[in-house]
Backbone as a chain_set.jsonl record, in Angstrom:
{"seq": "LQVAVAEVNFPAWVKAVDLMYPRALKMAMKPRHVMGGFPLVTTLLCVSRKEFFASNWLSIVENCYQKFSKDKGTRQIALGCISRLIWTYLFRCTESVSISFKKMDTIIKTIFPPFRRAIHPAEIPLDHFILITYFTLMK", "coords": {"N": [[-128.521, 21.728, -49.484], [-126.365, 24.228, -50.199], [-124.452, 26.645, -48.55], [-122.689, 29.662, -48.483], [-119.685, 29.852, -46.662], [-116.813, 29.716, -45.916], [-115.94, 31.236, -48.074], [-116.975, 33.86, -47.79], [-115.624, 34.742, -45.625], [-113.04, 35.176, -46.293], [-110.143, 37.117, -46.028], [-109.51, 39.26, -47.901], [-111.92, 39.537, -49.228], [-113.666, 40.228, -47.161], [-112.588, 42.705, -46.488], [-113.097, 44.104, -48.863], [-115.931, 44.124, -48.927], [-116.422, 45.52, -46.542], [-115.368, 47.977, -47.269], [-116.93, 48.783, -49.478], [-119.624, 48.732, -48.575], [-120.499, 50.988, -46.816], [-120.429, 53.107, -48.669], [-122.177, 52.22, -50.653], [-124.517, 52.147, -49.167], [-124.936, 54.876, -48.604], [-125.381, 55.689, -51.208], [-127.75, 54.292, -51.786], [-129.583, 55.661, -50.258], [-130.054, 57.992, -51.568], [-132.442, 59.523, -53.608], [-132.235, 59.388, -56.478], [-130.585, 57.24, -56.922], [-131.713, 54.96, -55.927], [-132.764, 52.726, -57.317], [-130.537, 51.253, -58.143], [-128.976, 51.248, -55.894], [-130.205, 49.936, -53.618], [-130.383, 47.149, -54.448], [-127.603, 46.714, -54.653], [-126.642, 47.167, -52.014], [-128.073, 45.146, -50.733], [-126.994, 42.857, -51.98], [-124.307, 43.08, -51.168], [-124.642, 42.766, -48.4], [-125.661, 40.151, -48.333], [-123.486, 38.648, -49.152], [-121.667, 39.029, -47.186], [-119.852, 38.693, -44.029], [-121.252, 36.571, -41.497], [-121.77, 37.814, -38.996], [-121.703, 40.525, -39.624], [-123.797, 40.68, -41.454], [-125.945, 39.903, -39.767], [-126.077, 42.059, -38.002], [-126.888, 44.172, -39.59], [-128.988, 43.635, -41.423], [-131.761, 43.907, -40.753], [-132.225, 46.666, -40.622], [-131.98, 47.386, -43.284], [-134.108, 45.963, -44.348], [-136.196, 47.373, -43.132], [-135.861, 49.878, -44.405], [-136.465, 49.073, -46.983], [-139.176, 48.442, -46.636], [-140.223, 51.02, -46.358], [-139.754, 52.054, -48.918], [-141.287, 50.267, -50.331], [-143.885, 50.806, -49.488], [-144.26, 53.473, -50.191], [-143.316, 54.287, -52.796], [-144.247, 53.551, -55.999], [-142.627, 52.832, -58.162], [-140.4, 51.559, -57.141], [-141.236, 49.312, -55.813], [-141.142, 46.569, -56.649], [-138.383, 46.101, -56.757], [-137.695, 46.59, -54.079], [-139.125, 44.52, -52.812], [-137.839, 42.327, -53.938], [-135.29, 42.655, -52.824], [-135.923, 42.284, -50.119], [-136.74, 39.581, -50.185], [-134.322, 38.288, -50.841], [-132.75, 38.976, -48.634], [-134.185, 37.697, -46.608], [-133.836, 34.997, -47.343], [-131.063, 34.734, -46.965], [-130.882, 35.298, -44.232], [-132.415, 33.179, -43.107], [-131.037, 30.866, -43.951], [-128.311, 31.197, -43.491], [-127.828, 32.388, -41.019], [-127.784, 31.448, -37.658], [-129.972, 31.422, -35.224], [-131.866, 31.359, -32.182], [-134.991, 29.578, -32.165], [-137.167, 31.051, -31.218], [-136.32, 33.745, -31.449], [-135.861, 33.921, -34.219], [-138.459, 33.388, -35.083], [-139.852, 35.65, -34.094], [-138.657, 37.749, -35.573], [-139.236, 36.955, -38.223], [-142.004, 36.84, -38.1], [-142.748, 39.52, -37.789], [-141.872, 40.538, -40.257], [-143.395, 39.01, -42.093], [-146.014, 39.739, -41.345], [-145.968, 42.375, -42.133], [-145.562, 42.259, -44.896], [-147.616, 40.553, -45.72], [-150.362, 41.653, -44.806], [-152.572, 41.112, -42.027], [-156.0, 40.063, -42.223], [-156.546, 40.81, -44.809], [-157.55, 40.028, -47.997], [-156.415, 40.07, -50.521], [-153.271, 40.327, -52.272], [-151.212, 43.025, -51.535], [-149.339, 45.575, -52.875], [-151.395, 45.133, -55.775], [-150.27, 45.298, -58.329], [-147.754, 44.218, -58.416], [-145.786, 41.491, -59.483], [-146.272, 38.06, -58.462], [-144.018, 36.562, -57.844], [-141.896, 37.157, -55.907], [-143.363, 37.22, -53.543], [-144.167, 34.562, -53.437], [-141.655, 33.302, -53.243], [-140.762, 34.284, -50.724], [-142.701, 33.154, -49.046], [-142.185, 30.432, -49.537], [-139.454, 30.154, -48.678], [-139.756, 30.757, -45.963], [-141.562, 28.796, -45.047], [-140.111, 26.515, -45.655], [-137.987, 26.571, -43.93]], "CA": [[-128.486, 23.162, -49.71], [-125.047, 24.76, -49.874], [-124.441, 28.036, -48.141], [-121.319, 30.177, -48.417], [-119.138, 30.029, -45.325], [-115.401, 30.101, -45.991], [-115.748, 32.24, -49.119], [-117.293, 35.207, -47.324], [-114.71, 35.084, -44.533], [-111.714, 35.389, -46.862], [-109.788, 38.483, -45.604], [-109.617, 40.269, -48.967], [-113.35, 39.713, -49.504], [-114.2, 40.972, -46.014], [-112.124, 44.085, -46.631], [-113.821, 44.701, -49.993], [-117.314, 44.377, -48.5], [-116.375, 46.601, -45.55], [-115.064, 49.22, -47.975], [-118.023, 49.16, -50.382], [-120.935, 48.81, -47.943], [-120.933, 52.341, -46.423], [-120.655, 53.926, -49.867], [-123.405, 51.734, -51.283], [-125.633, 52.556, -48.318], [-125.165, 56.297, -48.889], [-125.953, 55.758, -52.554], [-129.121, 53.785, -51.73], [-130.44, 56.628, -49.585], [-130.322, 59.107, -52.469], [-133.577, 59.153, -54.458], [-131.939, 59.054, -57.873], [-129.786, 56.013, -56.979], [-132.421, 53.895, -55.213], [-132.953, 51.549, -58.175], [-129.298, 50.481, -58.15], [-128.38, 51.239, -54.569], [-130.754, 48.902, -52.741], [-129.869, 45.819, -54.816], [-126.178, 46.63, -54.341], [-126.524, 47.01, -50.563], [-128.583, 43.81, -50.431], [-126.001, 41.883, -52.424], [-123.151, 43.17, -50.261], [-125.01, 42.144, -47.122], [-125.84, 38.708, -48.504], [-122.182, 37.996, -49.323], [-120.787, 39.486, -46.113], [-119.723, 37.797, -42.877], [-122.493, 36.329, -40.761], [-121.953, 38.809, -37.937], [-121.999, 41.796, -40.282], [-125.162, 40.541, -41.973], [-126.895, 39.861, -38.651], [-126.22, 43.366, -37.36], [-127.349, 45.209, -40.518], [-130.037, 43.277, -42.366], [-133.099, 44.402, -40.393], [-132.353, 48.085, -40.972], [-132.215, 47.446, -44.728], [-135.495, 45.516, -44.54], [-137.04, 48.525, -42.762], [-135.777, 50.852, -45.499], [-137.208, 48.501, -48.111], [-140.594, 48.632, -46.33], [-140.569, 52.404, -46.663], [-139.811, 52.182, -50.374], [-142.379, 49.415, -50.772], [-145.172, 51.422, -49.205], [-144.384, 54.835, -50.707], [-142.954, 54.534, -54.185], [-144.665, 52.479, -56.903], [-141.546, 52.459, -59.055], [-139.372, 50.734, -56.489], [-141.848, 48.234, -55.037], [-140.648, 45.255, -57.035], [-136.986, 46.019, -56.343], [-137.684, 46.474, -52.612], [-139.581, 43.181, -52.459], [-136.749, 41.428, -54.314], [-134.249, 42.798, -51.799], [-136.427, 41.646, -48.902], [-136.716, 38.123, -50.343], [-132.922, 37.85, -50.761], [-132.314, 39.112, -47.243], [-134.843, 36.635, -45.846], [-133.144, 33.735, -47.641], [-129.76, 34.751, -46.307], [-131.109, 35.196, -42.788], [-132.899, 31.86, -42.728], [-130.141, 29.768, -44.271], [-126.932, 31.429, -43.042], [-127.765, 32.814, -39.618], [-128.362, 30.486, -36.724], [-130.464, 32.041, -33.995], [-132.865, 30.502, -31.549], [-136.259, 29.525, -32.878], [-138.045, 32.146, -30.782], [-135.834, 35.002, -32.041], [-136.15, 33.837, -35.655], [-139.905, 33.495, -35.248], [-140.242, 37.052, -33.877], [-138.218, 38.559, -36.709], [-139.986, 36.568, -39.415], [-143.402, 37.198, -37.881], [-142.867, 40.946, -38.088], [-141.722, 40.716, -41.712], [-144.548, 38.396, -42.763], [-147.203, 40.562, -41.085], [-145.857, 43.61, -42.901], [-145.725, 41.95, -46.323], [-148.948, 39.965, -45.854], [-151.14, 42.204, -43.687], [-153.702, 40.276, -41.616], [-157.368, 40.476, -42.565], [-156.614, 41.316, -46.173], [-157.675, 38.861, -48.861], [-155.615, 40.198, -51.741], [-151.9, 40.8, -52.101], [-151.131, 44.475, -51.705], [-150.146, 46.089, -53.977], [-151.767, 44.121, -56.764], [-149.518, 45.422, -59.583], [-146.466, 43.536, -58.314], [-145.868, 40.05, -59.761], [-146.299, 37.243, -57.259], [-142.783, 35.782, -57.7], [-141.196, 37.375, -54.643], [-144.266, 36.795, -52.471], [-144.079, 33.101, -53.41], [-140.343, 32.952, -52.705], [-140.744, 34.574, -49.293], [-143.519, 32.117, -48.412], [-141.457, 29.175, -49.667], [-138.288, 30.167, -47.778], [-140.213, 30.756, -44.571], [-142.135, 27.492, -44.729], [-139.086, 25.509, -45.779], [-137.134, 26.633, -42.744]], "C": [[-127.115, 23.683, -49.262], [-125.129, 26.252, -49.599], [-122.986, 28.471, -48.009], [-120.88, 30.348, -46.968], [-117.712, 30.559, -45.434], [-115.182, 31.244, -46.979], [-115.963, 33.66, -48.612], [-116.41, 35.653, -46.162], [-113.275, 35.273, -45.009], [-111.328, 36.846, -46.61], [-109.924, 39.554, -46.687], [-111.085, 40.559, -49.288], [-113.996, 40.541, -48.394], [-113.832, 42.449, -46.13], [-112.878, 44.801, -47.757], [-115.26, 45.043, -49.607], [-117.352, 45.528, -47.497], [-116.109, 47.961, -46.192], [-116.255, 49.704, -48.798], [-119.35, 49.422, -49.677], [-121.338, 50.23, -47.53], [-121.222, 53.244, -47.623], [-121.94, 53.519, -50.567], [-124.631, 52.154, -50.478], [-125.961, 54.036, -48.521], [-125.84, 56.471, -50.244], [-127.428, 55.339, -52.536], [-130.082, 54.786, -51.102], [-130.749, 57.852, -50.451], [-131.404, 58.696, -53.464], [-133.212, 58.753, -55.895], [-131.128, 57.764, -58.025], [-130.467, 54.816, -56.317], [-132.486, 52.613, -56.038], [-131.699, 50.681, -58.251], [-128.7, 50.304, -56.772], [-128.894, 50.134, -53.664], [-130.332, 47.495, -53.158], [-128.384, 45.648, -54.511], [-125.954, 46.408, -52.843], [-126.98, 45.605, -50.155], [-127.571, 42.74, -50.802], [-124.779, 41.893, -51.514], [-123.449, 42.542, -48.905], [-125.078, 40.622, -47.247], [-124.521, 37.969, -48.687], [-121.175, 38.44, -48.257], [-120.681, 38.416, -45.022], [-121.063, 37.694, -42.15], [-122.791, 37.414, -39.738], [-122.346, 40.163, -38.519], [-123.424, 41.784, -40.815], [-126.17, 40.659, -40.835], [-127.107, 41.23, -38.014], [-126.82, 44.431, -38.284], [-128.597, 44.885, -41.332], [-131.408, 43.844, -42.029], [-133.275, 45.878, -40.729], [-132.59, 48.246, -42.477], [-133.63, 46.975, -45.049], [-136.451, 46.651, -44.21], [-137.031, 49.592, -43.857], [-136.527, 50.353, -46.723], [-138.706, 48.623, -47.887], [-141.044, 50.035, -46.706], [-140.697, 52.603, -48.164], [-140.999, 51.405, -50.927], [-143.724, 50.111, -50.597], [-145.356, 52.789, -49.859], [-144.267, 54.946, -52.22], [-143.302, 53.352, -55.079], [-143.527, 51.963, -57.769], [-140.52, 51.527, -58.447], [-139.943, 49.546, -55.72], [-141.276, 46.865, -55.374], [-139.189, 45.064, -56.612], [-136.901, 45.831, -54.826], [-138.105, 45.075, -52.179], [-138.533, 42.129, -52.824], [-135.622, 41.466, -53.295], [-134.675, 42.104, -50.507], [-136.358, 40.125, -49.032], [-135.284, 37.587, -50.273], [-132.395, 37.917, -49.33], [-132.93, 38.036, -46.359], [-134.147, 35.302, -46.086], [-131.819, 33.664, -46.885], [-129.917, 34.61, -44.795], [-131.48, 33.769, -42.393], [-131.865, 30.756, -42.925], [-128.685, 29.984, -43.865], [-126.821, 31.783, -41.571], [-128.441, 31.773, -38.728], [-128.698, 31.214, -35.428], [-131.487, 31.094, -33.395], [-134.184, 30.599, -32.321], [-137.153, 30.697, -32.489], [-137.618, 33.491, -31.374], [-136.135, 35.029, -33.538], [-137.639, 34.023, -35.913], [-140.365, 34.936, -35.094], [-139.884, 37.912, -35.082], [-139.043, 38.241, -37.955], [-141.467, 36.932, -39.29], [-143.649, 38.664, -38.216], [-142.812, 41.191, -39.594], [-142.952, 40.201, -42.442], [-145.803, 39.241, -42.555], [-147.158, 41.879, -41.847], [-146.127, 43.343, -44.384], [-147.113, 41.388, -46.619], [-149.81, 40.45, -44.694], [-152.325, 41.297, -43.328], [-155.03, 40.902, -42.038], [-157.473, 41.119, -43.947], [-156.603, 40.103, -47.104], [-156.777, 38.907, -50.08], [-154.208, 40.656, -51.386], [-151.898, 42.297, -52.371], [-149.68, 44.849, -51.921], [-150.305, 45.043, -55.09], [-150.913, 44.173, -58.031], [-148.159, 44.719, -59.567], [-146.652, 42.053, -58.631], [-145.714, 39.241, -58.47], [-144.988, 36.515, -56.955], [-142.125, 35.934, -56.328], [-142.066, 37.01, -53.435], [-144.189, 35.274, -52.304], [-142.747, 32.654, -52.824], [-140.259, 33.159, -51.196], [-141.551, 33.514, -48.525], [-142.779, 30.786, -48.413], [-140.279, 29.109, -48.705], [-138.723, 30.031, -46.328], [-140.76, 29.383, -44.189], [-141.105, 26.373, -44.782], [-138.229, 25.432, -44.512], [-137.999, 26.465, -41.509]], "O": [[-126.758, 23.585, -48.088], [-125.782, 27.008, -50.318], [-122.154, 27.731, -47.484], [-121.606, 30.913, -46.151], [-117.439, 31.708, -45.088], [-114.343, 32.116, -46.752], [-115.209, 34.566, -48.969], [-116.449, 36.817, -45.763], [-112.384, 35.508, -44.192], [-112.105, 37.74, -46.944], [-110.409, 40.65, -46.406], [-111.446, 41.698, -49.584], [-114.782, 41.449, -48.666], [-114.662, 43.328, -45.899], [-113.25, 45.966, -47.617], [-115.75, 46.127, -49.925], [-118.209, 46.408, -47.588], [-116.584, 48.983, -45.698], [-116.555, 50.897, -48.815], [-120.129, 50.256, -50.137], [-122.444, 50.652, -47.87], [-122.153, 54.048, -47.59], [-122.704, 54.371, -51.022], [-125.669, 52.482, -51.053], [-127.132, 54.407, -48.602], [-126.746, 57.289, -50.406], [-128.258, 55.962, -53.197], [-131.278, 54.756, -51.391], [-131.612, 58.657, -50.101], [-131.301, 57.643, -54.094], [-133.838, 57.855, -56.457], [-130.996, 57.247, -59.135], [-129.847, 53.763, -56.166], [-132.281, 51.525, -55.5], [-131.813, 49.465, -58.412], [-127.999, 49.327, -56.511], [-128.102, 49.459, -53.007], [-129.951, 46.704, -52.294], [-127.951, 44.555, -54.148], [-125.16, 45.551, -52.456], [-126.341, 44.958, -49.326], [-127.32, 41.82, -50.023], [-124.274, 40.836, -51.134], [-122.599, 41.862, -48.331], [-124.607, 39.898, -46.37], [-124.446, 36.774, -48.404], [-119.97, 38.246, -48.417], [-121.334, 37.375, -45.088], [-121.887, 38.608, -42.189], [-123.925, 37.879, -39.627], [-123.208, 40.857, -37.981], [-124.168, 42.751, -40.651], [-127.132, 41.422, -40.926], [-128.202, 41.527, -37.537], [-127.223, 45.492, -37.807], [-129.21, 45.798, -41.884], [-132.15, 44.226, -42.933], [-134.376, 46.296, -41.089], [-133.321, 49.143, -42.896], [-134.282, 47.535, -45.931], [-137.42, 46.871, -44.937], [-138.077, 50.145, -44.196], [-137.159, 51.142, -47.424], [-139.447, 48.88, -48.836], [-142.108, 50.221, -47.296], [-141.637, 53.245, -48.631], [-141.641, 51.841, -51.883], [-144.597, 50.013, -51.459], [-146.49, 53.224, -50.064], [-145.062, 55.644, -52.85], [-142.724, 52.274, -54.939], [-143.475, 50.772, -58.077], [-139.845, 50.786, -59.163], [-139.197, 48.842, -55.04], [-140.96, 46.086, -54.474], [-138.808, 43.984, -56.159], [-136.122, 45.008, -54.344], [-137.501, 44.504, -51.271], [-138.36, 41.15, -52.099], [-135.062, 40.428, -52.942], [-133.874, 41.415, -49.875], [-135.959, 39.447, -48.085], [-135.062, 36.523, -49.695], [-131.682, 37.022, -48.876], [-132.269, 37.52, -45.458], [-133.893, 34.555, -45.141], [-131.504, 32.657, -46.251], [-129.162, 33.877, -44.156], [-130.917, 33.218, -41.447], [-131.823, 29.807, -42.143], [-127.898, 29.038, -43.895], [-125.801, 31.495, -40.944], [-129.533, 31.291, -39.028], [-127.816, 31.57, -34.647], [-131.918, 30.139, -34.041], [-134.444, 31.573, -33.027], [-137.824, 31.273, -33.345], [-138.47, 34.292, -31.759], [-136.606, 36.038, -34.063], [-138.035, 34.725, -36.844], [-141.187, 35.404, -35.882], [-140.698, 38.703, -35.556], [-139.494, 39.146, -38.657], [-142.104, 37.293, -40.279], [-144.647, 39.003, -38.853], [-143.608, 41.958, -40.137], [-143.49, 40.883, -43.314], [-146.575, 39.438, -43.494], [-148.204, 42.44, -42.173], [-146.832, 44.107, -45.043], [-147.714, 41.709, -47.644], [-149.972, 39.736, -43.704], [-153.002, 40.777, -44.215], [-155.144, 42.119, -42.184], [-158.397, 41.888, -44.209], [-155.725, 39.246, -46.995], [-156.416, 37.859, -50.615], [-153.979, 41.282, -50.351], [-152.514, 42.768, -53.327], [-148.844, 44.416, -51.128], [-149.44, 44.19, -55.294], [-150.838, 43.175, -58.748], [-147.491, 44.636, -60.598], [-147.572, 41.422, -58.111], [-145.096, 39.699, -57.509], [-144.867, 35.905, -55.893], [-141.832, 34.939, -55.665], [-141.552, 36.542, -52.419], [-144.149, 34.762, -51.185], [-142.704, 31.736, -52.004], [-139.744, 32.304, -50.476], [-141.118, 33.041, -47.474], [-142.751, 30.089, -47.398], [-140.117, 28.118, -47.993], [-138.127, 29.277, -45.56], [-140.447, 28.869, -43.114], [-141.209, 25.394, -44.044], [-137.809, 24.353, -44.093], [-137.487, 26.485, -40.389]]}, "num_chains": 1, "name": "protein.A"}
């Protein structure tokens, strides 16, 4: 499994991500730009430096939870963003097992609530749920 290392630390790339990220984040917080803003912010985080990703990814996951639970139109996009962020966290960030377990446990319990037999909400295709399960179990 190859993971980007040198590419995301190239000075011009770092500068570009640092320049675009705050603007993309503002865009993602506006209701009319959510559909494009969250995938853009997610992509910028996933191709950013490890340290930058590690300090910002959980806040984006939290924002995705809010969109996931409130707005039917953005549920699939929010879940896609969460699955990409999880992949990047698991395969690019190296933290202790206990810290990783705590973070992933919180995410998994939110996406797959305990004591519920069916996936909620049912109208979302299972693709991202399967990917999240696969990434988590693989790591």
